[in-house]
Coordinates of C-alpha atoms in Angstrom, one line a residue:
X1 CA -6.8 -101.5 -53.2
X2 CA -4.2 -99.6 -51.1
X3 CA -4.6 -95.9 -50.5
X4 CA -1.2 -95.0 -52.0
X5 CA -1.4 -97.2 -55.2
X6 CA -1.0 -95.4 -58.5
X7 CA -4.6 -95.9 -59.6
X8 CA -6.0 -94.4 -56.4
X9 CA -5.6 -90.7 -57.2
X10 CA -6.7 -88.1 -54.8
X11 CA -8.0 -90.7 -52.3
X12 CA -5.0 -90.8 -49.9
X13 CA -6.5 -89.8 -46.4
X14 CA -3.1 -88.5 -45.3
X15 CA -3.1 -85.8 -47.9
X16 CA -0.7 -87.4 -50.4
X17 CA -2.5 -86.2 -53.5
X18 CA 0.2 -87.1 -55.8
X19 CA 0.2 -90.7 -54.7
X20 CA 3.9 -90.7 -53.8
X21 CA 5.0 -92.9 -51.0
X22 CA 6.6 -90.6 -48.4
X23 CA 6.4 -92.9 -45.3
X24 CA 3.9 -92.8 -42.3
X25 CA 2.2 -89.6 -41.5
X26 CA 3.4 -87.3 -38.8
X27 CA 1.3 -87.5 -35.6
X28 CA 1.7 -83.8 -34.9
X29 CA 0.3 -83.0 -38.2
X30 CA -2.7 -85.4 -37.6
X31 CA -3.5 -83.7 -34.2
X32 CA -3.1 -80.4 -35.9
X33 CA -5.6 -81.3 -38.5
X34 CA -8.1 -82.5 -35.9
X35 CA -7.6 -79.3 -33.9
X36 CA -8.3 -77.2 -37.0
X37 CA -11.6 -78.9 -37.4
X38 CA -12.8 -78.3 -33.9
X39 CA -11.1 -75.0 -33.1
X40 CA -9.7 -73.5 -36.3
X41 CA -12.2 -70.6 -36.3
X42 CA -10.4 -68.8 -33.5
X43 CA -7.5 -67.7 -35.7
X44 CA -3.8 -68.1 -35.5
X45 CA -3.6 -67.0 -31.9
X46 CA -5.5 -70.0 -30.6
X47 CA -2.9 -72.7 -31.3
X48 CA -2.1 -73.7 -27.7
X49 CA -5.8 -73.9 -26.8
X50 CA -6.5 -76.2 -29.8
X51 CA -3.7 -78.5 -28.7
X52 CA -5.0 -78.7 -25.2
X53 CA -8.4 -79.5 -26.4
X54 CA -7.2 -82.4 -28.5
X55 CA -5.2 -83.7 -25.6
X56 CA -8.3 -83.7 -23.4
X57 CA -10.2 -85.7 -26.1
X58 CA -7.4 -88.2 -26.3
X59 CA -7.3 -88.5 -22.5
X60 CA -11.1 -88.9 -22.4
X61 CA -11.0 -91.7 -24.9
X62 CA -8.2 -93.4 -23.0
X63 CA -10.2 -93.0 -19.8
X64 CA -13.2 -94.7 -21.3
X65 CA -11.1 -97.5 -22.6
X66 CA -9.5 -97.9 -19.2
X67 CA -12.9 -98.0 -17.5
X68 CA -14.3 -100.6 -19.9
X69 CA -11.2 -102.8 -19.5
X70 CA -11.9 -103.1 -15.8
X71 CA -15.0 -105.3 -16.1
X72 CA -14.6 -109.0 -15.5
X73 CA -16.7 -112.0 -14.4
X74 CA -16.2 -114.4 -11.6
X75 CA -17.7 -117.9 -12.2
X76 CA -20.2 -119.4 -9.8
X77 CA -17.7 -122.1 -8.6
X78 CA -15.0 -119.5 -8.0
X79 CA -14.0 -116.9 -5.6
X80 CA -11.7 -114.0 -6.5
X81 CA -8.8 -112.8 -4.4
X82 CA -8.4 -109.0 -4.9
X83 CA -5.1 -107.2 -4.5
X84 CA -4.4 -103.5 -4.7
X85 CA -0.8 -102.7 -5.4
X86 CA 0.0 -106.2 -4.1
X87 CA -2.0 -105.9 -0.8
X88 CA -4.9 -108.1 -0.1
X89 CA -8.2 -106.1 0.0
X90 CA -10.8 -108.7 0.1
X91 CA -12.6 -111.6 -1.6
X92 CA -14.7 -111.1 -4.7
X93 CA -18.0 -113.0 -5.0
X94 CA -19.3 -114.6 -8.2
X95 CA -20.9 -112.4 -10.9
X96 CA -20.0 -109.3 -13.0
X97 CA -17.4 -107.2 -11.2
X98 CA -15.2 -104.2 -11.9
X99 CA -11.6 -103.5 -10.9
X100 CA -9.2 -100.6 -11.5
X101 CA -6.9 -101.8 -14.3
X102 CA -3.1 -101.5 -13.5
X103 CA -4.1 -100.9 -9.9
X104 CA -6.1 -103.9 -8.8
X105 CA -5.5 -107.5 -9.5
X106 CA -8.0 -110.4 -9.1
X107 CA -7.0 -114.0 -9.0
X108 CA -10.0 -116.5 -9.3
X109 CA -9.8 -119.7 -7.4
X110 CA -12.2 -122.7 -7.8
X111 CA -13.6 -123.5 -4.4
X112 CA -16.2 -126.1 -5.4
X113 CA -14.2 -128.7 -7.2
X114 CA -12.9 -131.6 -5.3
X115 CA -9.2 -132.0 -6.2
X116 CA -7.0 -135.0 -5.6
X117 CA -3.3 -135.6 -5.1
X118 CA -1.8 -139.1 -5.5
X119 CA 1.0 -140.6 -3.4
X120 CA 2.8 -143.9 -3.9
X121 CA 6.1 -145.6 -3.4
X122 CA 7.9 -148.6 -1.9
X123 CA 7.9 -148.3 1.8
X124 CA 9.4 -150.2 4.7
X125 CA 7.0 -151.7 7.3
X126 CA 7.5 -152.2 11.0
X127 CA 8.4 -155.9 10.5
X128 CA 11.1 -154.9 8.0
X129 CA 9.3 -155.8 4.8
X130 CA 9.0 -153.7 1.7
X131 CA 5.5 -153.0 0.4
X132 CA 4.2 -151.0 -2.6
X133 CA 1.6 -148.5 -1.4
X134 CA -0.7 -146.1 -3.3
X135 CA -2.8 -143.4 -1.8
X136 CA -5.1 -140.7 -3.1
X137 CA -6.0 -137.6 -1.1
X138 CA -9.1 -135.6 -2.0
X139 CA -9.5 -132.0 -0.8
X140 CA -11.4 -128.8 -1.4
X141 CA -10.3 -125.2 -1.2
X142 CA -12.0 -123.3 1.7
X143 CA -9.9 -120.1 1.9
X144 CA -8.8 -118.8 -1.5
X145 CA -6.3 -116.2 -0.1
X146 CA -4.5 -118.7 2.0
X147 CA -4.5 -121.3 -0.8
X148 CA -2.7 -118.8 -3.0
X149 CA -0.3 -116.9 -0.7
X150 CA 0.2 -119.0 2.5
X151 CA 2.7 -121.2 0.7
X152 CA 4.6 -121.0 -2.6
X153 CA 2.6 -124.0 -4.0
X154 CA -0.2 -125.4 -1.8
X155 CA -0.5 -128.5 -4.0
X156 CA 3.2 -129.3 -3.7
X157 CA 3.1 -128.8 0.1
X158 CA 0.1 -131.1 0.4
X159 CA 1.8 -133.7 -1.7
X160 CA 4.9 -133.7 0.4
X161 CA 2.9 -133.8 3.6
X162 CA 0.9 -136.8 2.3
X163 CA 4.1 -138.7 1.3
X164 CA 5.6 -138.0 4.8
X165 CA 2.4 -139.1 6.6
X166 CA 2.0 -142.3 4.6
X167 CA 5.6 -143.3 5.2
X168 CA 5.2 -142.7 8.9
X169 CA 2.0 -144.7 9.2
X170 CA 3.3 -147.6 7.1
X171 CA 6.5 -147.7 9.0
X172 CA 4.6 -148.3 12.3
X173 CA 2.4 -151.1 11.0
X174 CA 3.1 -154.7 10.0
X175 CA 2.9 -155.9 6.4
X176 CA 0.0 -158.4 7.1
X177 CA -2.1 -155.5 8.5
X178 CA -1.3 -153.3 5.5
X179 CA -2.3 -156.0 3.0
X180 CA -5.3 -157.4 4.7
X181 CA -7.2 -156.5 7.9
X182 CA -5.7 -153.2 8.9
X183 CA -6.3 -151.2 5.8
X184 CA -9.1 -149.1 7.2
X185 CA -7.2 -148.2 10.3
X186 CA -4.1 -147.2 8.2
X187 CA -6.3 -145.0 6.1
X188 CA -7.7 -143.2 9.2
X189 CA -4.3 -142.8 10.7
X190 CA -2.9 -141.4 7.5
X191 CA -5.7 -138.9 7.3
X192 CA -5.1 -137.7 10.8
X193 CA -1.4 -137.4 10.2
X194 CA -1.8 -135.4 7.0
X195 CA -4.1 -132.9 8.8
X196 CA -1.6 -132.6 11.7
X197 CA 1.3 -131.8 9.3
X198 CA -0.5 -129.2 7.2
X199 CA -2.2 -127.4 10.1
X200 CA 0.7 -125.0 10.9
X201 CA 1.0 -124.0 7.2
X202 CA -2.6 -122.8 7.0
X203 CA -3.0 -123.8 3.3
X204 CA -6.7 -123.0 3.2
X205 CA -7.8 -126.5 2.2
X206 CA -10.0 -129.1 3.8
X207 CA -9.3 -132.8 3.3
X208 CA -12.5 -134.5 2.1
X209 CA -11.4 -138.2 1.9
X210 CA -8.3 -140.4 1.8
X211 CA -8.5 -143.5 -0.4
X212 CA -6.0 -146.2 0.5
X213 CA -5.6 -148.2 -2.7
X214 CA -4.8 -151.9 -2.5
X215 CA -1.2 -152.4 -1.4
X216 CA 0.9 -155.2 -2.9
X217 CA 4.2 -156.9 -2.1
X218 CA 7.2 -156.8 -4.4
X219 CA 6.8 -158.9 -7.5
X220 CA 9.6 -161.3 -6.3
X221 CA 7.5 -162.5 -3.4
X222 CA 4.0 -161.8 -4.7
X223 CA 3.0 -165.5 -5.0
X224 CA 4.0 -166.3 -1.4
X225 CA 1.9 -163.4 -0.1
X226 CA -1.0 -164.4 -2.3
X227 CA -1.0 -167.8 -0.6
X228 CA -0.8 -166.2 2.8
X229 CA -3.7 -163.9 2.0
X230 CA -5.7 -166.9 0.8
X231 CA -5.0 -168.8 4.0
X232 CA -6.2 -165.9 6.1
X233 CA -9.4 -165.6 4.0
X234 CA -9.9 -169.4 4.5
X235 CA -9.4 -168.9 8.2
X236 CA -12.1 -166.2 8.4
X237 CA -14.4 -168.3 6.3
X238 CA -14.0 -171.3 8.6
X239 CA -14.6 -169.1 11.6
X240 CA -17.9 -167.8 10.1
X241 CA -18.9 -171.4 9.2
X242 CA -18.2 -172.5 12.8
X243 CA -20.2 -169.6 14.2
X244 CA -23.1 -170.5 11.9
X245 CA -23.0 -174.1 13.0
X246 CA -22.9 -173.1 16.6
X247 CA -25.9 -170.8 16.1
X248 CA -27.8 -173.8 14.5
X249 CA -26.8 -176.4 17.1
X250 CA -27.4 -174.3 20.2
X251 CA -31.2 -174.2 20.0
X252 CA -31.4 -177.9 19.4
X253 CA -29.2 -178.6 22.4
X254 CA -31.3 -176.3 24.6
X255 CA -34.4 -178.1 23.4
X256 CA -32.9 -181.5 24.3
X257 CA -31.9 -180.2 27.7
X258 CA -35.4 -179.0 28.4
X259 CA -36.9 -182.3 27.1
X260 CA -34.6 -184.3 29.4
X261 CA -35.5 -182.0 32.3
X262 CA -39.2 -182.5 31.7
X263 CA -38.7 -186.3 31.4
X264 CA -36.8 -186.4 34.6
X265 CA -39.5 -184.4 36.4
X266 CA -42.1 -186.7 34.9
X267 CA -40.2 -189.8 36.1
X268 CA -39.8 -188.3 39.5
X269 CA -43.5 -187.6 39.8
X270 CA -44.4 -191.1 38.6
X271 CA -42.1 -192.8 41.1
X272 CA -43.4 -190.6 43.9
X273 CA -47.0 -191.3 43.0
X274 CA -46.3 -195.1 42.7
X275 CA -44.6 -195.1 46.1
X276 CA -47.6 -193.3 47.6
X277 CA -49.9 -195.8 45.9
X278 CA -47.9 -198.7 47.4
X279 CA -48.0 -197.2 50.8
X280 CA -51.7 -196.6 50.5
X281 CA -52.2 -200.2 49.4
X282 CA -50.2 -201.5 52.3
X283 CA -52.2 -199.4 54.7
X284 CA -55.4 -200.9 53.3
X285 CA -53.9 -204.4 53.4
X286 CA -52.6 -204.3 57.0
X287 CA -56.1 -204.5 58.7
X288 CA -57.1 -207.4 56.5
X289 CA -53.9 -209.2 57.4
X290 CA -54.4 -208.7 61.1
X291 CA -58.0 -210.0 60.7
X292 CA -57.1 -213.2 58.7
X293 CA -53.4 -213.8 58.4
X294 CA -53.6 -217.2 56.7
X295 CA -55.9 -216.2 54.0
X296 CA -54.1 -212.9 53.4
X297 CA -50.7 -214.7 53.3
X298 CA -52.1 -217.2 50.8
X299 CA -53.4 -214.4 48.7
X300 CA -50.2 -212.5 48.7
X301 CA -48.4 -215.7 47.7
X302 CA -50.7 -216.2 44.7
X303 CA -50.3 -212.6 43.6
X304 CA -46.5 -212.9 43.8
X305 CA -46.4 -216.1 41.8
X306 CA -48.8 -214.6 39.3
X307 CA -46.4 -211.7 38.8
X308 CA -43.4 -214.0 38.5
X309 CA -44.8 -216.7 36.2
X310 CA -47.0 -214.5 34.0
X311 CA -44.3 -213.8 31.5
X312 CA -43.1 -217.4 31.1
X313 CA -44.4 -220.8 29.8
X314 CA -44.5 -223.6 32.3
X315 CA -45.3 -227.3 31.8
X316 CA -46.1 -229.5 34.9
X317 CA -45.8 -233.2 34.3
X318 CA -46.2 -236.0 36.9
X319 CA -43.5 -238.4 35.6
X320 CA -43.7 -240.8 38.6
X321 CA -47.3 -241.9 38.2
X322 CA -47.3 -242.1 34.4
X323 CA -45.3 -244.5 32.2
X324 CA -46.6 -243.3 28.9
X325 CA -44.4 -241.5 26.4
X326 CA -45.7 -238.0 25.8
X327 CA -45.0 -235.7 22.9
X328 CA -44.5 -232.1 24.0
X329 CA -44.5 -229.5 21.2
X330 CA -42.5 -227.0 23.2
X331 CA -41.9 -224.7 20.2
X332 CA -45.7 -224.4 19.7
X333 CA -46.3 -223.9 23.3
X334 CA -43.7 -221.1 23.5
X335 CA -45.2 -219.3 20.5
X336 CA -48.7 -219.6 21.9
X337 CA -47.6 -218.4 25.3
X338 CA -45.9 -215.3 23.7
X339 CA -48.9 -214.5 21.6
X340 CA -51.3 -214.9 24.5
X341 CA -49.3 -212.9 27.1
X342 CA -51.6 -210.5 28.9
X343 CA -51.0 -207.5 31.3
X344 CA -50.1 -208.2 34.9
X345 CA -53.4 -206.6 36.2
X346 CA -55.4 -209.7 35.2
X347 CA -57.2 -211.8 37.8
X348 CA -55.3 -214.6 39.5
X349 CA -57.4 -217.5 37.9
X350 CA -57.2 -216.2 34.3
X351 CA -53.5 -215.4 34.5
X352 CA -52.6 -218.7 35.9
X353 CA -54.6 -220.6 33.4
X354 CA -53.1 -218.7 30.5
X355 CA -49.5 -218.9 31.7
X356 CA -49.5 -222.6 32.5
X357 CA -50.1 -225.3 29.9
X358 CA -51.0 -228.7 31.5
X359 CA -50.0 -231.6 29.3
X360 CA -50.4 -235.3 30.1
X361 CA -53.0 -237.5 31.5
X362 CA -51.7 -237.3 35.1
X363 CA -50.6 -233.7 35.2
X364 CA -51.7 -231.6 38.1
X365 CA -53.5 -228.3 37.5
X366 CA -52.4 -225.3 39.4
X367 CA -55.7 -224.7 41.2
X368 CA -55.5 -228.3 42.6
X369 CA -52.1 -227.7 44.1
X370 CA -51.7 -229.2 47.6
X371 CA -51.8 -226.9 50.5
X372 CA -48.7 -225.6 52.2
X373 CA -49.0 -228.2 55.0
X374 CA -49.1 -231.0 52.4
X375 CA -46.1 -229.6 50.7
X376 CA -44.2 -229.5 54.0
X377 CA -45.2 -233.1 54.7
X378 CA -44.1 -234.3 51.3
X379 CA -40.8 -232.5 51.7
X380 CA -40.1 -234.3 55.0
X381 CA -40.9 -237.7 53.4

C-alpha cells in the first residue's frame, strides 16, 4: 500500500496527514527536520549551526561511499595499468586494491593468456604463381602499459605486420617450396620478419609461435599440383628405398671382398709352398741323378707316364701276332676305369695296373715293356 493512499491515514512520512497528494517533499524542509532532531534544543538563534552540521553529515556519508567505491580486485592472470588524471603512475599487482574514485583509473590486462591472430590471402610467389596461404600468430602480453598505449590498437597493428611479413616472405619463395619442402623455413622467416616490423612500435607483446597452415594452389589448378606433390613424394620414397638397399648391400659386398682377398692370399701361400716343395724335391733328386743317371731317368719317365695315363683307360693289343677276333667291351672298360680311378700319389706299379686293361691272348703287359734300346732298334727296323 502506498503512503499517500486514502486508506493510509496519518502514516505519510512526509507529514501529509490529510493524505492529499501535493507532489514530492521539499529537500530544504527535510534537512530542516533532520537538523531539528539533532540541534533543535539550541533555540531559534541556532539555525545556521544546524544547517552546517547537517551538511557535515551529508559530506561524511558521501566520503564513506566514495571510499568504499574505490575498492577493486585484479585477477591472478591480469596486471592493472594505473593512471592518475590520465598520467601513468605504475602497474598494479593481482589481489584486492584501492584507488581514488574519479581521480585514478585502472585498466586490467590479461598477461597470461596466449592470444592468436590469423592471417590469410592469395599471394604471388617468386615464380609468378598464385597460392592461398594461411598463418596463425600466437603471442602473449609482456608489458601491459605499452600494449594499451603504445599504439591505438596493438592487435590491429600486429595483424597488419603479420600480413605484410607473410606477403614479403611468400613473394621471395617459389611455389614448390611453399607447398612442400620449404614450409618450415618459410615459417621461421615469417616469424623473424614480424618481430623486425613490430620492434620499433614497442607493442609490449612477445610472439610465442607462428603456425604456417597448409598452403594450397587455386582451385583451377589444384589437380595438377596434387599430381606434382605426389611425384615429389614418390621421389623421396624411392630415394629412401635406394638408401636402404645400399645399406643392406654394402656389408655383403665388403664381406665378399674380404673373402676374395683371403682366398687370394691362401692361393698365393699354397703356390709358394708348392714351389718350395718342388725345389726341395729337385735338390734331393739331383744327387741321386748324378750317382745313377740311367736308373733315375727311367724312374722319372715312369712317374711322368703314370701321371699322364692315370686318368685314362688304355687297351694294348698285339694285332700282328694274333689272328683271332676279340670282343672288347669298351663301354664296360670305361665305366670300370672311371669308378676305379685313384689319386696320383699311388705307387707306380698299382697305378699302372689299374689304369691299363690288358685284353687278348698276345697282349703285352706294361711291366714287360721292352727297354729303351729295344724300342730304338725296333723303330729303326
